[in-house]
């Protein structure tokens, strides 16, 4: 009896403890949403404290651009006409081409019997002028390389930098190749050489138009280059109309 009395007393004391534990668990489960709401409310109050009023001098306002975005420097956006030195340079570069195109027609004529090939000045001038027109086409296309190396109209950082470099570095290569083909065909196939050069000048004008449309060149660039390319195109067209172009194929150096 003495041994069993404590066990009965402990059994009776465990019943209230179990009931208290059950009631505490139920109360905790019922109060969980309230505790969660109080936590979210406390965090919201903290965020409101951080998002207080900002001083006007520290506030940053983002305005929507009224037109296309350009990265040109201020001087390139304000200038409406090309510099005088650039106009003089363009005229000086076109002068040999125009002179050669006129000289081919002025010196044209059927060679007399017994006249050596060295006396055919028209054919020689035609070949030299086509060589010059080929070099001029490559030089005009390489101007885009210079603008890209100077980073004219290019943002400092952009996700499309690879596209900028690809378009402005790879496009002039096409005009260099067209000029090279014109120079190769200048003596053997002058008519084909003139066609290649005219196609190259048309392509260069299209490239300059796209550069203006994407605002990576000054405002006056396309107007100046359009006149320059048109003058060069007409010069090569005069070369193609020369009667020296009726001779197809390279002439033999040793006559039988």
mmCIF file of C-alpha atoms in Angstrom, residues 51-256:
data_model
loop_
_atom_site.group_PDB
_atom_site.id
_atom_site.type_symbol
_atom_site.label_atom_id
_atom_site.label_comp_id
_atom_site.label_asym_id
_atom_site.label_seq_id
_atom_site.Cartn_x
_atom_site.Cartn_y
_atom_site.Cartn_z
ATOM 1 C CA UNK A 51 9.786 55.500 -47.602
ATOM 2 C CA UNK A 52 9.346 58.854 -46.006
ATOM 3 C CA UNK A 53 9.346 62.178 -47.863
ATOM 4 C CA UNK A 54 12.473 62.991 -49.944
ATOM 5 C CA UNK A 55 13.990 66.419 -50.241
ATOM 6 C CA UNK A 56 13.357 68.088 -53.632
ATOM 7 C CA UNK A 57 17.073 68.429 -54.380
ATOM 8 C CA UNK A 58 17.552 64.682 -53.821
ATOM 9 C CA UNK A 59 14.572 63.556 -55.880
ATOM 10 C CA UNK A 60 15.264 62.034 -59.308
ATOM 11 C CA UNK A 61 12.611 62.413 -61.995
ATOM 12 C CA UNK A 62 12.493 60.251 -65.103
ATOM 13 C CA UNK A 63 10.999 62.008 -68.100
ATOM 14 C CA UNK A 64 9.917 60.214 -71.238
ATOM 15 C CA UNK A 65 12.007 61.137 -74.279
ATOM 16 C CA UNK A 66 10.078 63.197 -76.810
ATOM 17 C CA UNK A 67 12.050 61.797 -79.768
ATOM 18 C CA UNK A 68 14.592 59.134 -80.698
ATOM 19 C CA UNK A 69 17.529 58.764 -78.334
ATOM 20 C CA UNK A 70 20.928 59.875 -79.640
ATOM 21 C CA UNK A 71 24.379 59.551 -78.106
ATOM 22 C CA UNK A 72 26.030 62.158 -80.303
ATOM 23 C CA UNK A 73 27.990 64.929 -78.591
ATOM 24 C CA UNK A 74 26.400 68.326 -78.339
ATOM 25 C CA UNK A 75 28.420 69.865 -81.166
ATOM 26 C CA UNK A 76 27.354 67.086 -83.556
ATOM 27 C CA UNK A 77 23.701 67.655 -82.689
ATOM 28 C CA UNK A 78 23.864 71.413 -83.199
ATOM 29 C CA UNK A 79 25.897 71.623 -86.420
ATOM 30 C CA UNK A 80 23.686 71.743 -89.504
ATOM 31 C CA UNK A 81 26.361 72.198 -92.184
ATOM 32 C CA UNK A 82 29.652 70.368 -92.780
ATOM 33 C CA UNK A 83 32.891 72.214 -92.045
ATOM 34 C CA UNK A 84 34.461 74.132 -94.912
ATOM 35 C CA UNK A 85 37.623 72.036 -94.738
ATOM 36 C CA UNK A 86 35.593 68.878 -95.286
ATOM 37 C CA UNK A 87 33.910 70.351 -98.353
ATOM 38 C CA UNK A 88 37.284 71.339 -99.799
ATOM 39 C CA UNK A 89 38.629 67.841 -99.120
ATOM 40 C CA UNK A 90 35.672 66.239 -100.906
ATOM 41 C CA UNK A 91 36.102 68.464 -103.961
ATOM 42 C CA UNK A 92 39.836 67.729 -104.069
ATOM 43 C CA UNK A 93 39.184 63.983 -103.946
ATOM 44 C CA UNK A 94 36.607 64.125 -106.738
ATOM 45 C CA UNK A 95 38.705 66.314 -109.035
ATOM 46 C CA UNK A 96 41.036 63.533 -110.329
ATOM 47 C CA UNK A 97 38.063 61.247 -110.947
ATOM 48 C CA UNK A 98 36.162 63.859 -112.940
ATOM 49 C CA UNK A 99 39.256 64.867 -114.884
ATOM 50 C CA UNK A 100 40.028 61.266 -115.778
ATOM 51 C CA UNK A 101 36.443 60.565 -116.848
ATOM 52 C CA UNK A 102 36.516 63.531 -119.236
ATOM 53 C CA UNK A 103 40.014 62.757 -120.499
ATOM 54 C CA UNK A 104 39.001 59.237 -121.510
ATOM 55 C CA UNK A 105 36.397 60.679 -123.894
ATOM 56 C CA UNK A 106 38.572 63.531 -125.148
ATOM 57 C CA UNK A 107 41.484 61.239 -125.977
ATOM 58 C CA UNK A 108 39.352 58.500 -127.503
ATOM 59 C CA UNK A 109 39.952 57.539 -131.131
ATOM 60 C CA UNK A 110 40.829 54.595 -133.316
ATOM 61 C CA UNK A 111 44.554 53.935 -133.212
ATOM 62 C CA UNK A 112 46.247 54.183 -136.562
ATOM 63 C CA UNK A 113 48.102 51.302 -138.110
ATOM 64 C CA UNK A 114 51.577 50.900 -136.762
ATOM 65 C CA UNK A 115 50.770 52.804 -133.573
ATOM 66 C CA UNK A 116 52.111 51.032 -130.533
ATOM 67 C CA UNK A 117 49.985 50.167 -127.536
ATOM 68 C CA UNK A 118 51.782 52.709 -125.391
ATOM 69 C CA UNK A 119 50.270 55.464 -127.548
ATOM 70 C CA UNK A 120 46.696 54.532 -126.604
ATOM 71 C CA UNK A 121 46.381 57.224 -123.997
ATOM 72 C CA UNK A 122 42.643 56.812 -123.617
ATOM 73 C CA UNK A 123 42.943 53.184 -122.544
ATOM 74 C CA UNK A 124 45.719 54.041 -120.101
ATOM 75 C CA UNK A 125 43.768 56.917 -118.579
ATOM 76 C CA UNK A 126 40.734 54.643 -118.275
ATOM 77 C CA UNK A 127 42.713 52.056 -116.326
ATOM 78 C CA UNK A 128 44.286 54.645 -114.021
ATOM 79 C CA UNK A 129 40.989 56.379 -113.348
ATOM 80 C CA UNK A 130 39.290 53.102 -112.439
ATOM 81 C CA UNK A 131 42.158 52.372 -110.060
ATOM 82 C CA UNK A 132 41.632 55.760 -108.450
ATOM 83 C CA UNK A 133 37.856 55.290 -108.219
ATOM 84 C CA UNK A 134 38.443 51.943 -106.502
ATOM 85 C CA UNK A 135 40.768 53.490 -103.933
ATOM 86 C CA UNK A 136 38.329 56.365 -103.401
ATOM 87 C CA UNK A 137 35.489 53.916 -102.691
ATOM 88 C CA UNK A 138 37.567 52.065 -100.101
ATOM 89 C CA UNK A 139 38.619 55.364 -98.511
ATOM 90 C CA UNK A 140 35.046 56.654 -98.324
ATOM 91 C CA UNK A 141 33.842 53.442 -96.702
ATOM 92 C CA UNK A 142 36.676 53.487 -94.162
ATOM 93 C CA UNK A 143 35.314 56.762 -92.753
ATOM 94 C CA UNK A 144 32.891 54.649 -90.707
ATOM 95 C CA UNK A 145 35.881 52.896 -89.135
ATOM 96 C CA UNK A 146 37.225 56.245 -88.017
ATOM 97 C CA UNK A 147 33.913 57.285 -86.464
ATOM 98 C CA UNK A 148 33.657 53.996 -84.590
ATOM 99 C CA UNK A 149 37.229 54.261 -83.307
ATOM 100 C CA UNK A 150 36.353 57.746 -82.055
ATOM 101 C CA UNK A 151 33.167 56.243 -80.502
ATOM 102 C CA UNK A 152 31.031 58.889 -82.200
ATOM 103 C CA UNK A 153 27.349 58.315 -81.508
ATOM 104 C CA UNK A 154 27.978 55.178 -79.433
ATOM 105 C CA UNK A 155 26.875 54.839 -75.778
ATOM 106 C CA UNK A 156 29.529 54.180 -73.186
ATOM 107 C CA UNK A 157 27.809 51.016 -72.006
ATOM 108 C CA UNK A 158 24.998 49.148 -73.666
ATOM 109 C CA UNK A 159 23.696 45.629 -74.068
ATOM 110 C CA UNK A 160 23.965 46.133 -77.839
ATOM 111 C CA UNK A 161 27.633 47.107 -78.015
ATOM 112 C CA UNK A 162 28.410 43.988 -80.047
ATOM 113 C CA UNK A 163 25.849 45.097 -82.635
ATOM 114 C CA UNK A 164 27.406 48.565 -82.797
ATOM 115 C CA UNK A 165 30.869 47.134 -83.394
ATOM 116 C CA UNK A 166 29.645 44.545 -85.888
ATOM 117 C CA UNK A 167 27.720 47.009 -88.037
ATOM 118 C CA UNK A 168 30.298 49.810 -88.077
ATOM 119 C CA UNK A 169 33.378 47.629 -88.456
ATOM 120 C CA UNK A 170 32.062 45.028 -90.911
ATOM 121 C CA UNK A 171 30.134 47.251 -93.354
ATOM 122 C CA UNK A 172 33.218 49.128 -94.687
ATOM 123 C CA UNK A 173 34.853 45.798 -95.514
ATOM 124 C CA UNK A 174 32.248 45.335 -98.265
ATOM 125 C CA UNK A 175 33.263 48.571 -99.973
ATOM 126 C CA UNK A 176 36.941 47.697 -99.674
ATOM 127 C CA UNK A 177 36.207 44.402 -101.441
ATOM 128 C CA UNK A 178 34.215 46.155 -104.171
ATOM 129 C CA UNK A 179 37.084 48.582 -104.685
ATOM 130 C CA UNK A 180 39.547 45.702 -104.844
ATOM 131 C CA UNK A 181 37.465 43.955 -107.521
ATOM 132 C CA UNK A 182 37.248 47.149 -109.536
ATOM 133 C CA UNK A 183 41.009 47.557 -109.364
ATOM 134 C CA UNK A 184 41.598 43.944 -110.435
ATOM 135 C CA UNK A 185 39.279 44.268 -113.448
ATOM 136 C CA UNK A 186 40.460 47.768 -114.371
ATOM 137 C CA UNK A 187 42.554 46.638 -117.353
ATOM 138 C CA UNK A 188 41.166 43.260 -118.409
ATOM 139 C CA UNK A 189 37.451 44.024 -117.910
ATOM 140 C CA UNK A 190 36.969 47.783 -117.448
ATOM 141 C CA UNK A 191 33.237 47.524 -118.118
ATOM 142 C CA UNK A 192 32.796 44.974 -115.327
ATOM 143 C CA UNK A 193 35.010 47.056 -113.064
ATOM 144 C CA UNK A 194 32.788 50.094 -113.612
ATOM 145 C CA UNK A 195 29.691 48.050 -112.744
ATOM 146 C CA UNK A 196 31.273 46.826 -109.517
ATOM 147 C CA UNK A 197 32.246 50.358 -108.554
ATOM 148 C CA UNK A 198 28.807 51.801 -109.279
ATOM 149 C CA UNK A 199 27.233 49.073 -107.152
ATOM 150 C CA UNK A 200 29.672 49.913 -104.371
ATOM 151 C CA UNK A 201 28.802 53.616 -104.439
ATOM 152 C CA UNK A 202 25.086 52.836 -104.288
ATOM 153 C CA UNK A 203 25.692 50.552 -101.308
ATOM 154 C CA UNK A 204 27.774 53.217 -99.588
ATOM 155 C CA UNK A 205 24.950 55.724 -99.975
ATOM 156 C CA UNK A 206 22.542 53.230 -98.422
ATOM 157 C CA UNK A 207 24.909 52.655 -95.492
ATOM 158 C CA UNK A 208 25.182 56.398 -94.897
ATOM 159 C CA UNK A 209 21.399 56.694 -94.940
ATOM 160 C CA UNK A 210 21.074 53.995 -92.281
ATOM 161 C CA UNK A 211 23.722 55.717 -90.171
ATOM 162 C CA UNK A 212 21.665 58.910 -90.277
ATOM 163 C CA UNK A 213 18.429 57.030 -89.536
ATOM 164 C CA UNK A 214 19.955 55.479 -86.401
ATOM 165 C CA UNK A 215 21.458 58.853 -85.391
ATOM 166 C CA UNK A 216 25.058 57.750 -85.105
ATOM 167 C CA UNK A 217 26.360 60.479 -87.445
ATOM 168 C CA UNK A 218 25.991 64.279 -87.430
ATOM 169 C CA UNK A 219 22.943 65.882 -89.011
ATOM 170 C CA UNK A 220 24.788 67.039 -92.110
ATOM 171 C CA UNK A 221 26.590 63.752 -92.769
ATOM 172 C CA UNK A 222 24.109 62.138 -95.136
ATOM 173 C CA UNK A 223 23.553 65.294 -97.195
ATOM 174 C CA UNK A 224 27.270 65.740 -97.740
ATOM 175 C CA UNK A 225 27.921 62.074 -98.425
ATOM 176 C CA UNK A 226 24.956 61.802 -100.793
ATOM 177 C CA UNK A 227 26.403 64.550 -102.984
ATOM 178 C CA UNK A 228 29.877 63.016 -102.770
ATOM 179 C CA UNK A 229 28.655 59.521 -103.684
ATOM 180 C CA UNK A 230 26.470 60.838 -106.514
ATOM 181 C CA UNK A 231 29.380 62.737 -108.061
ATOM 182 C CA UNK A 232 31.609 59.654 -107.850
ATOM 183 C CA UNK A 233 28.842 57.487 -109.326
ATOM 184 C CA UNK A 234 28.464 59.826 -112.304
ATOM 185 C CA UNK A 235 32.224 59.841 -112.844
ATOM 186 C CA UNK A 236 32.361 56.043 -112.979
ATOM 187 C CA UNK A 237 29.292 56.037 -115.237
ATOM 188 C CA UNK A 238 31.141 58.270 -117.712
ATOM 189 C CA UNK A 239 34.026 55.819 -117.628
ATOM 190 C CA UNK A 240 31.680 52.961 -118.459
ATOM 191 C CA UNK A 241 30.372 54.859 -121.511
ATOM 192 C CA UNK A 242 33.849 55.251 -122.942
ATOM 193 C CA UNK A 243 34.469 53.583 -126.280
ATOM 194 C CA UNK A 244 37.614 52.031 -124.847
ATOM 195 C CA UNK A 245 35.319 49.618 -123.037
ATOM 196 C CA UNK A 246 34.445 47.857 -126.295
ATOM 197 C CA UNK A 247 37.735 45.978 -126.052
ATOM 198 C CA UNK A 248 36.920 42.951 -123.904
ATOM 199 C CA UNK A 249 39.779 40.924 -122.571
ATOM 200 C CA UNK A 250 43.414 41.749 -122.075
ATOM 201 C CA UNK A 251 45.328 42.611 -125.218
ATOM 202 C CA UNK A 252 48.301 40.412 -126.053
ATOM 203 C CA UNK A 253 51.651 42.007 -125.415
ATOM 204 C CA UNK A 254 53.282 40.183 -128.376
ATOM 205 C CA UNK A 255 51.524 40.627 -131.700
ATOM 206 C CA UNK A 256 51.857 37.779 -134.195
#
